[in-house]
XYZ file of C-alpha atoms in Angstrom:
397
model
C 63.383 132.014 -77.382
C 62.961 132.109 -80.914
C 59.280 133.698 -82.081
C 56.917 130.585 -83.697
C 54.879 130.547 -86.438
C 51.856 132.441 -87.399
C 49.332 130.316 -87.648
C 47.772 130.938 -90.877
C 45.001 127.400 -90.782
C 44.243 125.155 -88.773
C 41.955 122.677 -90.994
C 44.145 120.443 -90.699
C 43.196 117.216 -88.231
C 41.983 114.284 -89.556
C 38.283 113.835 -90.189
C 37.850 117.370 -90.853
C 36.103 117.157 -94.922
C 34.523 113.450 -93.803
C 30.554 113.069 -93.894
C 29.183 113.699 -90.957
C 25.590 113.535 -89.140
C 23.524 115.680 -87.142
C 23.903 115.906 -83.673
C 20.409 114.554 -81.548
C 21.520 116.816 -78.613
C 22.791 119.423 -80.167
C 25.890 121.152 -77.287
C 25.632 117.858 -74.610
C 27.165 114.223 -75.361
C 25.328 112.111 -73.882
C 26.868 108.804 -73.746
C 30.011 111.303 -72.457
C 28.218 112.825 -69.728
C 26.515 109.268 -68.466
C 30.076 107.225 -68.101
C 31.846 110.741 -66.319
C 28.428 111.065 -64.282
C 29.235 107.605 -62.978
C 32.958 107.269 -63.266
C 32.571 110.353 -60.751
C 29.517 108.169 -58.542
C 31.907 105.020 -58.581
C 34.582 107.412 -57.095
C 32.918 109.096 -54.021
C 31.994 106.186 -53.337
C 35.359 104.946 -52.899
C 36.570 108.423 -51.450
C 33.838 108.444 -48.837
C 34.961 104.499 -47.033
C 38.542 105.881 -47.713
C 38.132 109.275 -46.000
C 34.937 107.882 -42.592
C 38.564 106.372 -41.224
C 41.097 109.076 -41.574
C 40.115 112.055 -39.894
C 43.055 113.789 -41.489
C 40.152 113.602 -44.505
C 36.836 116.036 -45.293
C 34.912 114.375 -47.552
C 32.300 118.111 -47.967
C 35.736 119.169 -49.295
C 36.384 116.404 -51.913
C 32.484 117.103 -52.605
C 33.111 120.522 -52.758
C 35.748 119.823 -55.401
C 33.159 118.160 -57.408
C 30.487 120.601 -57.075
C 32.736 123.764 -58.186
C 34.236 121.664 -61.354
C 30.887 120.664 -62.015
C 30.477 124.430 -62.337
C 33.427 124.964 -63.831
C 33.303 122.871 -66.711
C 29.986 123.921 -68.250
C 31.543 127.061 -67.932
C 34.207 126.109 -70.009
C 32.152 124.171 -72.097
C 30.243 126.326 -73.383
C 34.199 128.081 -74.713
C 34.887 128.658 -77.590
C 38.981 126.691 -77.131
C 39.568 128.168 -80.685
C 39.861 131.552 -79.178
C 42.947 129.811 -77.346
C 44.915 129.125 -80.324
C 47.238 132.286 -80.098
C 47.708 132.956 -76.648
C 50.865 130.752 -77.058
C 52.992 132.891 -74.951
C 50.707 133.386 -71.894
C 50.479 130.011 -71.119
C 54.185 129.561 -71.270
C 54.352 131.880 -68.962
C 51.929 130.947 -66.778
C 53.462 127.593 -66.415
C 56.279 129.347 -65.313
C 54.241 131.687 -62.818
C 51.803 128.792 -61.119
C 55.071 125.907 -61.394
C 57.619 128.579 -60.018
C 55.501 129.623 -57.570
C 55.865 127.330 -54.129
C 59.280 128.656 -54.277
C 58.211 132.076 -53.265
C 59.475 132.493 -49.617
C 56.154 132.953 -46.913
C 54.177 131.226 -49.922
C 55.852 127.642 -50.837
C 55.682 124.759 -48.598
C 56.104 121.291 -48.990
C 53.092 120.365 -47.123
C 55.344 117.507 -45.202
C 55.597 115.196 -48.492
C 59.033 116.066 -49.222
C 58.568 118.244 -52.100
C 58.223 121.635 -52.626
C 54.855 121.890 -54.693
C 52.217 123.724 -52.745
C 51.414 126.980 -51.820
C 49.799 128.178 -48.271
C 46.501 130.924 -49.493
C 44.971 129.857 -46.645
C 44.813 126.631 -47.487
C 46.324 124.258 -49.729
C 47.101 124.437 -53.036
C 49.368 122.341 -55.271
C 49.864 124.739 -58.770
C 51.709 122.808 -60.674
C 48.166 120.109 -61.031
C 46.575 123.227 -62.300
C 49.238 124.020 -64.136
C 48.678 121.018 -66.287
C 45.419 122.370 -68.124
C 48.021 124.785 -69.848
C 50.621 122.671 -70.151
C 48.345 121.170 -72.608
C 47.003 124.430 -74.021
C 50.249 125.420 -74.132
C 51.557 122.097 -76.250
C 48.523 121.968 -78.352
C 49.217 125.507 -79.179
C 52.155 125.160 -79.592
C 52.007 121.752 -82.766
C 48.820 123.206 -84.711
C 51.155 125.942 -85.965
C 52.467 123.469 -88.432
C 48.993 122.390 -89.695
C 50.658 118.392 -88.685
C 53.538 118.856 -90.564
C 56.306 119.412 -88.301
C 59.759 118.097 -89.663
C 61.957 120.673 -90.823
C 64.523 119.629 -87.866
C 65.462 123.961 -86.856
C 60.961 124.136 -85.974
C 61.269 120.386 -84.466
C 63.489 122.411 -81.601
C 61.850 124.887 -81.555
C 59.142 123.608 -80.343
C 60.774 120.776 -78.689
C 61.607 123.301 -76.454
C 58.190 125.096 -75.691
C 57.580 121.901 -74.474
C 60.335 121.174 -72.149
C 59.565 124.535 -70.057
C 58.014 123.310 -67.890
C 59.453 120.100 -67.518
C 62.177 121.943 -66.258
C 59.792 124.311 -63.262
C 58.629 121.242 -62.052
C 61.356 119.649 -61.621
C 63.117 122.047 -59.582
C 60.338 121.408 -56.677
C 61.369 118.193 -57.145
C 57.752 116.743 -58.539
C 59.145 113.763 -60.624
C 56.028 112.535 -61.284
C 53.757 115.787 -61.661
C 57.324 116.290 -64.315
C 56.797 113.016 -65.990
C 52.878 113.806 -66.646
C 54.316 116.989 -68.408
C 56.220 114.847 -70.668
C 54.178 112.403 -71.107
C 51.860 115.312 -72.467
C 54.389 116.576 -74.651
C 55.152 113.440 -76.422
C 51.141 112.944 -77.410
C 51.423 116.305 -78.932
C 54.369 116.118 -80.594
C 53.008 112.911 -82.195
C 49.497 114.109 -83.530
C 51.488 117.770 -84.928
C 52.564 115.338 -87.564
C 56.366 115.349 -85.957
C 58.906 112.701 -87.229
C 59.624 109.495 -86.598
C 63.428 110.155 -86.525
C 63.609 113.166 -84.247
C 61.244 111.633 -82.151
C 63.384 108.979 -81.596
C 66.944 110.473 -81.251
C 64.687 112.687 -78.370
C 63.962 109.387 -76.691
C 67.000 108.436 -76.090
C 68.845 111.577 -75.396
C 66.529 112.024 -72.772
C 67.517 108.342 -71.644
C 71.302 110.110 -71.952
C 70.528 112.437 -69.652
C 69.013 110.431 -66.634
C 72.011 108.519 -66.944
C 74.058 111.276 -66.638
C 71.930 112.200 -63.694
C 72.081 109.169 -61.130
C 76.087 109.186 -62.301
C 76.629 113.275 -61.501
C 73.972 112.561 -58.950
C 76.045 109.714 -57.487
C 79.455 111.379 -57.594
C 78.202 114.700 -55.811
C 76.919 112.723 -53.233
C 81.140 110.657 -53.004
C 82.179 113.752 -52.392
C 79.590 115.767 -49.752
C 77.336 112.453 -48.819
C 74.469 114.046 -49.649
C 72.782 113.502 -53.245
C 71.532 116.682 -54.379
C 69.232 116.246 -57.927
C 67.103 113.301 -56.499
C 65.871 112.498 -53.303
C 66.558 110.075 -51.735
C 63.200 108.733 -51.275
C 63.500 109.076 -55.014
C 66.053 107.119 -55.549
C 64.371 104.491 -52.621
C 61.362 104.100 -55.273
C 63.155 103.443 -57.690
C 65.165 100.855 -55.870
C 61.708 99.224 -54.705
C 60.231 98.555 -58.290
C 63.693 97.407 -59.569
C 64.526 94.949 -56.209
C 60.785 93.881 -54.683
C 62.525 90.499 -53.445
C 64.942 91.856 -52.036
C 63.007 95.569 -50.581
C 63.134 95.934 -46.631
C 59.680 95.706 -46.224
C 59.495 97.418 -43.164
C 60.898 100.711 -43.998
C 61.653 101.323 -48.618
C 58.908 98.385 -49.352
C 56.437 99.212 -47.020
C 53.995 100.766 -49.773
C 54.181 98.454 -52.359
C 53.853 95.239 -49.915
C 50.606 96.515 -47.972
C 49.388 97.803 -51.496
C 49.674 94.222 -53.073
C 48.226 92.639 -49.447
C 44.616 94.759 -49.665
C 44.749 93.228 -53.680
C 45.389 90.615 -53.583
C 43.137 89.905 -50.226
C 40.002 91.619 -52.071
C 39.583 88.508 -53.858
C 36.977 88.009 -56.211
C 34.183 90.559 -54.739
C 35.656 92.063 -52.009
C 35.188 92.899 -48.371
C 32.027 94.635 -48.981
C 31.942 99.263 -48.941
C 33.247 100.412 -46.052
C 34.894 96.367 -44.535
C 38.426 96.965 -45.727
C 40.698 96.260 -43.020
C 44.094 97.007 -44.395
C 43.344 101.080 -44.847
C 40.825 101.225 -41.812
C 44.063 99.884 -38.883
C 46.178 102.895 -41.270
C 48.352 99.557 -42.865
C 47.608 101.443 -45.636
C 49.688 104.707 -46.325
C 47.842 108.078 -48.521
C 45.347 105.753 -48.651
C 42.236 108.176 -50.096
C 45.315 109.445 -53.219
C 48.217 107.849 -54.014
C 46.740 103.891 -53.002
C 43.104 104.754 -53.263
C 42.482 101.730 -56.493
C 43.731 99.244 -53.477
C 40.966 100.432 -51.096
C 38.612 99.988 -53.622
C 40.318 96.388 -54.721
C 40.070 95.470 -50.886
C 36.640 96.420 -51.039
C 35.162 95.990 -54.218
C 37.553 93.228 -55.974
C 37.682 91.862 -59.019
C 34.610 92.431 -60.174
C 34.700 95.985 -58.801
C 38.679 96.822 -60.867
C 36.677 95.732 -64.140
C 33.974 97.975 -63.544
C 36.597 101.454 -62.930
C 38.309 100.056 -65.668
C 35.602 99.599 -68.086
C 34.197 102.794 -67.044
C 37.975 104.423 -68.337
C 37.743 102.795 -71.529
C 34.116 104.324 -72.232
C 35.570 107.430 -71.930
C 38.539 107.273 -73.412
C 37.134 105.881 -76.329
C 34.356 108.266 -76.513
C 36.887 111.423 -76.190
C 39.231 108.910 -79.128
C 36.404 109.679 -81.197
C 35.365 113.599 -80.405
C 39.277 114.178 -81.184
C 38.854 112.066 -84.648
C 36.060 113.957 -84.707
C 37.446 117.444 -84.734
C 37.372 119.627 -87.406
C 40.511 120.921 -86.908
C 44.492 120.548 -85.482
C 44.302 122.346 -82.045
C 41.472 120.803 -81.031
C 42.157 117.780 -81.593
C 45.485 117.883 -79.917
C 43.985 118.966 -76.502
C 41.310 116.431 -76.610
C 44.500 113.840 -77.645
C 46.734 115.406 -74.768
C 43.701 115.252 -71.981
C 43.332 111.424 -73.168
C 47.420 110.721 -72.988
C 47.694 112.860 -68.906
C 44.239 110.294 -68.707
C 45.816 107.148 -69.829
C 49.712 107.717 -67.768
C 47.214 108.773 -65.032
C 45.574 105.210 -65.265
C 48.417 102.744 -65.404
C 50.944 104.280 -63.640
C 48.687 104.720 -60.324
C 46.950 101.279 -60.917
C 50.732 99.473 -62.463
C 52.740 100.768 -59.188
C 49.966 98.901 -56.515
C 50.862 95.854 -58.007
C 54.701 96.611 -58.533
C 54.493 96.424 -62.259
C 55.216 100.157 -62.353
C 57.774 102.678 -59.624
C 55.810 104.591 -56.993
C 55.363 108.094 -57.137
C 52.487 110.616 -56.091
C 50.590 110.370 -59.504
C 46.872 110.213 -58.238
C 43.658 108.088 -59.971
C 41.781 109.579 -61.907
C 38.113 111.307 -60.536
C 39.187 108.521 -58.189
C 41.933 110.420 -55.809
C 40.741 112.339 -53.037
C 41.669 115.744 -53.489
C 39.630 118.574 -54.281
C 42.058 120.776 -56.214
C 42.254 117.567 -58.938
C 38.585 117.183 -59.092
C 38.527 121.109 -60.337
C 41.320 120.436 -63.065
C 40.261 117.236 -64.697
C 36.682 118.841 -64.618
C 38.362 121.762 -67.121
C 39.710 119.548 -68.883
C 36.204 117.472 -69.117
C 34.196 120.872 -70.488
C 37.715 121.055 -72.589
C 36.213 118.169 -74.549
C 33.649 119.724 -74.580
C 33.744 122.302 -76.250
C 35.658 120.728 -78.771
C 32.591 118.405 -79.218
C 30.039 121.787 -79.141
C 32.284 123.470 -81.520
C 32.729 120.989 -84.242
C 29.242 121.384 -86.617
C 29.748 116.832 -87.749
C 30.826 113.609 -85.717
C 32.264 110.588 -87.553
C 30.198 108.156 -88.529
């Protein structure tokens, strides 16, 4: 792969030359910490209710994930993120190794979920989840080398090639949900890195054509072999349910969506009360603590409870956005915006799929869905945002 330009100066982020004010709390962004604490606590309450009736999940493991995450967040917060800007190729190698590790014989497993996305090292870990951290750092370090002006077509293709490597690796599992997260992170990085709109539009059109080709080739393969090869049957079923919700078989492909909608609708304005939800307690709502955790919240705490969650998300996004715009360098700004973009995509996709507004995928809800690895990853990302905050001298008014 062709080499990227050297980083000469990253002092090109918006707000770098704006006048600022002295911080009241030094290294700690108090509003940021308060919102995170409230969001995590709220999520733990909902998860406790969801796992209390399901012996396959352990609330103590979720607490362990939070505890480990807090420790790692504090360590990353103190780390000077600017030292990571030059490790582009290192991040690329880490991504490839992490994402392809489930293919190692004797190590990888599908954990009964369809895609071979986990490794068994005494406990089941999803490396593609941890790779989100290095994907963000990779994409930010690539685009920051162009000083906010990614205008040359050759350099754009070079940067795009780096960004697409993790997606290509994750699709070998195949894990389409995580792959979409990688793509969205890359799209945010390209936009914030100053890519010309023409290049972005061409990339979008090429992506749509590539998707159409995948379906066409897969159909041709099935006609000759009787089995889909590029996309799994369950992935096609999820898309079918999204596009044909009225005609989907509610006893099979459309079952998950129907139960999710029943749970959300039955919550009403104030909900049935904590631990009083029937859809998940009776086992009618599949994967309630993970993929459909929002349905548990909506059923038990109602529309008001859902609004509280959304308000906490809005506060987290706005504070993080403010930190990004106040960064003194492009690398820090892109890191934070990629994290914000990833969270927004996951929130919209997870809640949207529960309501039938988005296709059903395995994308979890940040800080709420069950999963100790998922929680640790999000805390590390919080630490990166904190590092950007603490290592910049001023904050925009």
